[in-house]
CSV table of C-alpha atoms and ligand atoms in Angstrom, one decimal:
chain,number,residue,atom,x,y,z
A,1,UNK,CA,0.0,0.0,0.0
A,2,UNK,CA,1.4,3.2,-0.9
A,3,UNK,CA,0.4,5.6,2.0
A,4,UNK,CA,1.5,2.8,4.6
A,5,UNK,CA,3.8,5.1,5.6
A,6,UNK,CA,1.1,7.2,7.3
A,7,UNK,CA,-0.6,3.9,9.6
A,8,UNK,CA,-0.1,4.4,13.5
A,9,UNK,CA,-3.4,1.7,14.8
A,10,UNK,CA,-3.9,-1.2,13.2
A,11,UNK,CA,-7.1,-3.5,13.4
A,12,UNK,CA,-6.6,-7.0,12.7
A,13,UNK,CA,-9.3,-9.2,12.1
A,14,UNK,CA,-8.3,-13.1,11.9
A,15,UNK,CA,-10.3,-16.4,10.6
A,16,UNK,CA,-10.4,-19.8,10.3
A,17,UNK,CA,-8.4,-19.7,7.0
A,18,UNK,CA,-5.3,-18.4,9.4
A,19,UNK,CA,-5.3,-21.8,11.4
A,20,UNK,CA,-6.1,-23.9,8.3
A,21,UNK,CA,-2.0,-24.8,7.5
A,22,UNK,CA,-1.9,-25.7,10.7
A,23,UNK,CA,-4.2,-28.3,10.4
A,24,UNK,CA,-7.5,-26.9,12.2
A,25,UNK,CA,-10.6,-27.3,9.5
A,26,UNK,CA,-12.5,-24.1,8.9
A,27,UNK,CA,-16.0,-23.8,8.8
A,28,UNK,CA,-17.6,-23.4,5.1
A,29,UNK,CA,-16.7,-25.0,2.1
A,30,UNK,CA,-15.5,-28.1,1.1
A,31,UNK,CA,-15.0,-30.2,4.1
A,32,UNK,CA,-15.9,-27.4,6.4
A,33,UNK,CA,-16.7,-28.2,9.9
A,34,UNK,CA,-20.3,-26.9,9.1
A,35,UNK,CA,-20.7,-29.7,6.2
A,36,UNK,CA,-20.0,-32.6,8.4
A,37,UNK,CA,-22.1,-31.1,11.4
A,38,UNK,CA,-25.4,-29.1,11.5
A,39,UNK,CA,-24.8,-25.8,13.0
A,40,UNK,CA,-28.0,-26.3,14.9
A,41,UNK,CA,-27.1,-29.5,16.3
A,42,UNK,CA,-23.8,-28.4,17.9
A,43,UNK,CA,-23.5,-24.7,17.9
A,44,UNK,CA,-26.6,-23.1,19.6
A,45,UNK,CA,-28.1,-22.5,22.8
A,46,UNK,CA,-31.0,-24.4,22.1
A,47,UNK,CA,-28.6,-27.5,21.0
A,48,UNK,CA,-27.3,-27.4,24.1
A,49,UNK,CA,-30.7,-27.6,26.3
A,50,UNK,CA,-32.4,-30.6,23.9
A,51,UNK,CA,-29.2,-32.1,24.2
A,52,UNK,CA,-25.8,-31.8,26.3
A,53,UNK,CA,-24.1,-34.9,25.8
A,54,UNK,CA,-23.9,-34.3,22.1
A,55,UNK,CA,-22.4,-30.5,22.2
A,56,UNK,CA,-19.9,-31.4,25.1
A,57,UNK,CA,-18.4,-34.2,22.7
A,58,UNK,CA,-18.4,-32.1,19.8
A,59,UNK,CA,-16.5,-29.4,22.2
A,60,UNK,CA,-14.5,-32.0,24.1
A,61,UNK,CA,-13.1,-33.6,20.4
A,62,UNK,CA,-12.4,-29.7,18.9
A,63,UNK,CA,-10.5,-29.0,22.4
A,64,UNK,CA,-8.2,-32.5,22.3
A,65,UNK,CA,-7.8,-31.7,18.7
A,66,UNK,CA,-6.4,-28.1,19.0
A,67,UNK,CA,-4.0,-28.8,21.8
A,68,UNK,CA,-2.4,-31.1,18.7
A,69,UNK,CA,-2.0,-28.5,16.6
A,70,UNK,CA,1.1,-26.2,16.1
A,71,UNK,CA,1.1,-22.2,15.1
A,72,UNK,CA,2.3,-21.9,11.2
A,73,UNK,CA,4.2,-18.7,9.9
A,74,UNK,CA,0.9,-16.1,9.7
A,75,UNK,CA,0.5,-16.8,13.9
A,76,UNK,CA,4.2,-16.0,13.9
A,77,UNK,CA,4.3,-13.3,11.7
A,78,UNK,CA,1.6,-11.4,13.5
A,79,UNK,CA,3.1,-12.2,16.7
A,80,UNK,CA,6.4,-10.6,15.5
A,81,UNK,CA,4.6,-7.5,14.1
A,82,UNK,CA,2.6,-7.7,18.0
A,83,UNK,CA,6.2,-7.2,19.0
A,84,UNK,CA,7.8,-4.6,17.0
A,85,UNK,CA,4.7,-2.6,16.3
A,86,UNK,CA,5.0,0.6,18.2
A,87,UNK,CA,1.2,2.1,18.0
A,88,UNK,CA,-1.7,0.7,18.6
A,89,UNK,CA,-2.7,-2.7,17.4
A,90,UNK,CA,-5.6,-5.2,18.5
A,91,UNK,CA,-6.2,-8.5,16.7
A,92,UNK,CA,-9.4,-9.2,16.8
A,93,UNK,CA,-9.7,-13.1,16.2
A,94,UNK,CA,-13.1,-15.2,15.5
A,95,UNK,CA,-10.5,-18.3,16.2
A,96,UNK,CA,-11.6,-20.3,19.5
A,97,UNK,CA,-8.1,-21.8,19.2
A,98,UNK,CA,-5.0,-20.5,20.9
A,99,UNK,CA,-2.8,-20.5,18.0
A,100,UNK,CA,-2.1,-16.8,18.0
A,101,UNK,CA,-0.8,-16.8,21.7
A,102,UNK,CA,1.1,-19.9,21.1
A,103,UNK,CA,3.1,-18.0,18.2
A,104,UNK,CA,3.5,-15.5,20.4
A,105,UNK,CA,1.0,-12.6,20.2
A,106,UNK,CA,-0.4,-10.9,23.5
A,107,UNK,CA,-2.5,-7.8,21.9
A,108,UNK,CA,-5.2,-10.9,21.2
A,109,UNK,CA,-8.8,-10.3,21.6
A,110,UNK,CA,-11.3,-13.7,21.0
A,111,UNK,CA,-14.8,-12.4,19.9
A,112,UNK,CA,-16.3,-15.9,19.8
A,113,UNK,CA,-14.9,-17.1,22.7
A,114,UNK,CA,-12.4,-20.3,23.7
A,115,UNK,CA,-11.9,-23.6,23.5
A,116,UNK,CA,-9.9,-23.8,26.5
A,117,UNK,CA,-12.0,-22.2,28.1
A,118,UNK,CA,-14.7,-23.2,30.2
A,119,UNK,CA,-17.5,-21.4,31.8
A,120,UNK,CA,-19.8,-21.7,34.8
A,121,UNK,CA,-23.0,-20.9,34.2
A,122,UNK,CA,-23.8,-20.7,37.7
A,123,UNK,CA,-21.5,-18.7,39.3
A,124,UNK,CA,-20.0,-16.9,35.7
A,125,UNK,CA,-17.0,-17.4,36.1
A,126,UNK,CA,-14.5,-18.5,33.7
A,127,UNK,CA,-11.4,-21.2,34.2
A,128,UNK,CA,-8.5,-22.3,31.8
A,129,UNK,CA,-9.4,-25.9,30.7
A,130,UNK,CA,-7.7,-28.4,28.5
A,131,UNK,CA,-10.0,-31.5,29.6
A,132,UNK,CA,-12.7,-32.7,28.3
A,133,UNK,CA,-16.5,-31.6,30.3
A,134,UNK,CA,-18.6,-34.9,29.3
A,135,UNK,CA,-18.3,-36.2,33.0
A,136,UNK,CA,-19.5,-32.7,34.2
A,137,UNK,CA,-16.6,-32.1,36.2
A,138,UNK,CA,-17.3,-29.4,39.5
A,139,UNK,CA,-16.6,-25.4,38.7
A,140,UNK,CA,-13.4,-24.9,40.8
A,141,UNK,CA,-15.1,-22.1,42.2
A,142,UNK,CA,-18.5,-23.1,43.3
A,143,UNK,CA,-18.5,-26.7,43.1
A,144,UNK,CA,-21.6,-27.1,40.7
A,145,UNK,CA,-21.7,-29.1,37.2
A,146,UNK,CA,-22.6,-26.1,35.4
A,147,UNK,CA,-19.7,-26.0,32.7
A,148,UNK,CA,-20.1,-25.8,29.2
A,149,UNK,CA,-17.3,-24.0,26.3
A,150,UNK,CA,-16.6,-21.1,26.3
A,151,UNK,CA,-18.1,-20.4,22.7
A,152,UNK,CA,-20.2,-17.7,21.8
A,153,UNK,CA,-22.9,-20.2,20.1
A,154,UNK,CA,-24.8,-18.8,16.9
A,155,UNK,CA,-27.6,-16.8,18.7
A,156,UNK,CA,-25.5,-15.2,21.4
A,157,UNK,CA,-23.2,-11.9,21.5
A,158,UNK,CA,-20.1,-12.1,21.0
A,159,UNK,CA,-17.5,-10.7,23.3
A,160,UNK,CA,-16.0,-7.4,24.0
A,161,UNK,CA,-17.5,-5.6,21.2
A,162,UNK,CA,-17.2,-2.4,22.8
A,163,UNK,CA,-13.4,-2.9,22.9
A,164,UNK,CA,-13.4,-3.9,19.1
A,165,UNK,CA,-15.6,-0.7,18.2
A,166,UNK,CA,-13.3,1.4,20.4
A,167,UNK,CA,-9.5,0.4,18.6
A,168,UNK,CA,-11.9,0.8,15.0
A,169,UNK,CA,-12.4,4.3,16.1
A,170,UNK,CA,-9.0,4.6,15.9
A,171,UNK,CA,-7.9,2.6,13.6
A,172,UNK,CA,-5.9,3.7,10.4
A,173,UNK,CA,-5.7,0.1,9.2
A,174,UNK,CA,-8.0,-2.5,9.3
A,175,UNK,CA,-7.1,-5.5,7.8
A,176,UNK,CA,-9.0,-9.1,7.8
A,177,UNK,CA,-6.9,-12.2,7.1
A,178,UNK,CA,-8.4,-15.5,6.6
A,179,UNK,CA,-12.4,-15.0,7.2
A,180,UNK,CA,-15.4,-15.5,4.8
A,181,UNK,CA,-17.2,-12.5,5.5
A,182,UNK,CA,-20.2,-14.8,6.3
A,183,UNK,CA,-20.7,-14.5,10.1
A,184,UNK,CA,-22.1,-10.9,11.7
A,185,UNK,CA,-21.0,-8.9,13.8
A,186,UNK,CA,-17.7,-9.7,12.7
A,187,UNK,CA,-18.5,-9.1,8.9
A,188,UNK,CA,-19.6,-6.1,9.3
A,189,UNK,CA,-16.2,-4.8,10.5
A,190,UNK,CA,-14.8,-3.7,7.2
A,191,UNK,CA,-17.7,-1.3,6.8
A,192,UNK,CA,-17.6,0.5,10.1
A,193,UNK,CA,-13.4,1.1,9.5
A,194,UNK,CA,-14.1,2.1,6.6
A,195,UNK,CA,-16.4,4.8,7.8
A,196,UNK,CA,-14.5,5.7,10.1
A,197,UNK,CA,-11.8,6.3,8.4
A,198,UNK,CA,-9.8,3.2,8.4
A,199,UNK,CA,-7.5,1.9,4.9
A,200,UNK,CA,-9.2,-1.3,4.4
A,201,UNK,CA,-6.8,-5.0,3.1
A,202,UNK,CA,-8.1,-8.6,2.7
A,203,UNK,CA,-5.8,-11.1,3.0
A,204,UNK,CA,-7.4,-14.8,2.0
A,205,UNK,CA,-7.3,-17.5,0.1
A,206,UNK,CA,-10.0,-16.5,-2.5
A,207,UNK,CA,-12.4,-13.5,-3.0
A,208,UNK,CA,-14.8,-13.8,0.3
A,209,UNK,CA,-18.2,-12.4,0.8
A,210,UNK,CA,-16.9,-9.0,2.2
A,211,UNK,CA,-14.4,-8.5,-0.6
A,212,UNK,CA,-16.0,-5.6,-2.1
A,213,UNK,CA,-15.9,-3.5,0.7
A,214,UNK,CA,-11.9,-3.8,1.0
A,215,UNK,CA,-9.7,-1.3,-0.4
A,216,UNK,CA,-7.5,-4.1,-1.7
A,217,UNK,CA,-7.7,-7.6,-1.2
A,218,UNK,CA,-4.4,-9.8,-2.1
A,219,UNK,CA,-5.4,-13.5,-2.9
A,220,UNK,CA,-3.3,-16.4,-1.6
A,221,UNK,CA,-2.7,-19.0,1.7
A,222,UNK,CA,-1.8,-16.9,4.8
A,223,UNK,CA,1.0,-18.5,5.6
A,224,UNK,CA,2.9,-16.9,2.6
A,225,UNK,CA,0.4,-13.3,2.3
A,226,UNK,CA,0.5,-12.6,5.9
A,227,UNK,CA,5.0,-12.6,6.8
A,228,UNK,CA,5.3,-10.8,2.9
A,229,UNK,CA,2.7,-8.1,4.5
A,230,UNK,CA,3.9,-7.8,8.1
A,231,UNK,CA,7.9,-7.0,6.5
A,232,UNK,CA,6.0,-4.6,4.4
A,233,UNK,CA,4.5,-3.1,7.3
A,234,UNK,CA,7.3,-2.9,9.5
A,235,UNK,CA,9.6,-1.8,6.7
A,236,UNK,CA,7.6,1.2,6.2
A,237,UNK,CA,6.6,2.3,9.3
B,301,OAD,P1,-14.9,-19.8,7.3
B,301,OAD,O1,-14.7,-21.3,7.2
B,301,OAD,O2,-16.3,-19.3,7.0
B,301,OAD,O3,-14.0,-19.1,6.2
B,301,OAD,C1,-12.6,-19.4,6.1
B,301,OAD,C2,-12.0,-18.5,5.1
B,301,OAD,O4,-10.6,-18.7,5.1
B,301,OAD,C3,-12.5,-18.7,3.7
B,301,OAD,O5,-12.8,-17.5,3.0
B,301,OAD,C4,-11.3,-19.4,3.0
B,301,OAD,O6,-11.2,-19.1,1.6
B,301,OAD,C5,-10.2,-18.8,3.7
B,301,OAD,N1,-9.0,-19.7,3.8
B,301,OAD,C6,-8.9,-21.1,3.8
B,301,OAD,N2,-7.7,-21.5,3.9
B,301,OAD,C7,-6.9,-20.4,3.9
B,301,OAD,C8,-5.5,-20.2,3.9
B,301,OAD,N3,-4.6,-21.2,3.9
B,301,OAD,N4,-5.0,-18.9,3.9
B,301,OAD,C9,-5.9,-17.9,3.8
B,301,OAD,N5,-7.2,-18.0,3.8
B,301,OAD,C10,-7.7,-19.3,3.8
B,301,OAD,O7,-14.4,-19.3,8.7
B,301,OAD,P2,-14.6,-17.9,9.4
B,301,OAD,O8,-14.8,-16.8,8.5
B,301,OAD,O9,-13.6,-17.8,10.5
B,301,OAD,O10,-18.2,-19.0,14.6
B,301,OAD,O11,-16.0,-18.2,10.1
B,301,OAD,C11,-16.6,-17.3,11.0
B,301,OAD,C12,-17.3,-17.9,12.1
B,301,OAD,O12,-18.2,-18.9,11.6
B,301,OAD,C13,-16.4,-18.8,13.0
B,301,OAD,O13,-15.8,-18.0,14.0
B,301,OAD,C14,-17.4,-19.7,13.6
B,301,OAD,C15,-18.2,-20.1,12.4
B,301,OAD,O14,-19.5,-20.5,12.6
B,301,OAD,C16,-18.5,-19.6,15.8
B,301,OAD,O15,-18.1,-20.7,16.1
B,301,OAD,C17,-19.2,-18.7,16.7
């Protein structure tokens, strides 16, 4: 980008597509997680009342799975720029894994909650978990069986969107890496930077659903778009 130069804050936004070298599956398209499991079955409140056992394994299987998997060069590359950056920066991730703070990030915010996560319904508070919940293990805290993930399920807010709104406000780059543009609030993000203010870049694999509303969008696999943009970045700035 040729007025890169001029970027202080940066908004990232991050997707499925960033984990998908490193073995996680992303969500739509062929082979998606969402072709091999109904979204209603697994991923909604009401899924969860009508019928536990089912989401807990679903959760308890994504959770062993994860804690296999390793951080490729875009986690790496976004940890480094995390580093070096010296204005503000927030990436904003969809991802319920942990790959970005296993590469080394800290500035990472998880809208959709995560899967080591879990949460206690009844006393709300949250605990680091890497087991699975099937057995309804106790809340550390309270003592009841009222864990389930930490996922924001498709009907429910997602997190912190106050914080995310806040760094857009003063964001002079917003740039989305790996996502289809399918899922709202988070699709929607392009188009509030770009009132605001914000240059707009789409980094994925093939044109999304929100590609019209970025400035530019470069076409390829993360782990080769994402380090070529970061030394770009940091070159510049
Ligand atoms: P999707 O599965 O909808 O989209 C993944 C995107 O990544 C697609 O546009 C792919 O083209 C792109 N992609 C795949 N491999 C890539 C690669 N190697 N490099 C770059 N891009 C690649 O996943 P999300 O957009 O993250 O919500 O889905 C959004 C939300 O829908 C998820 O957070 C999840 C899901 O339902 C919840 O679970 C709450």
């Amino acid at each position: 980008m040729a007025v890169m130069a001029s970027i202080r804050n940066i908004v990232i936004l991050t997707g499925a597509g960033i984990s998908a070298e490193s073995g996680i599956d992303t969500f739509r398209g062929g082979g998606g997680l969402w072709e091999q499991h109904r979204v209603e079955d697994v991923a909604t409140p009401e899924a969860f009342a009508r019928d536990p056992d089912l989401v807990l394994r679903f959760y308890d299987m994504r959770r062993a799975a994860i804690q296999t998997k390793e951080p490729n060069p875009a986690h790496t590359a976004l940890a480094r720029l995390d580093r070096e950056w010296p204005g503000e920066l927030l990436i904003v991730t969809q991802n319920v894994d942990d790959l970005h703070e296993r590469g080394g990030a800290r500035r990472v915010l998880h809208m959709h909650g995560e899967h080591l996560n879990a949460w206690c319904t009844a006393c709300d508070r949250r605990h680091r978990w890497t087991a699975p919940l099937i057995a309804r293990p106790p809340c550390p805290a309270c003592g009841s069986s009222a864990l389930r993930p930490d996922i924001v399920w498709f009907g429910e807010m997602p997190y912190r969107m106050d914080e995310i709104y806040g760094a857009l406000r003063g964001a002079d780059l917003f740039v989305s890496i790996g996502t289809s543009g399918a899922v709202y609030p988070a699709a929607g993000l392009v188009r509030n930077a770009r009132e605001l203010g914000a240059q707009t870049l789409e980094l994925n694999l093939e044109r999304s659903q929100g590609s019209a509303w970025f400035a530019e969008t470069r076409l390829g696999p993360a782990s080769e778009l994402v380090p070529a943009w970061v030394e770009e970045v940091l070159g510049a700035g």
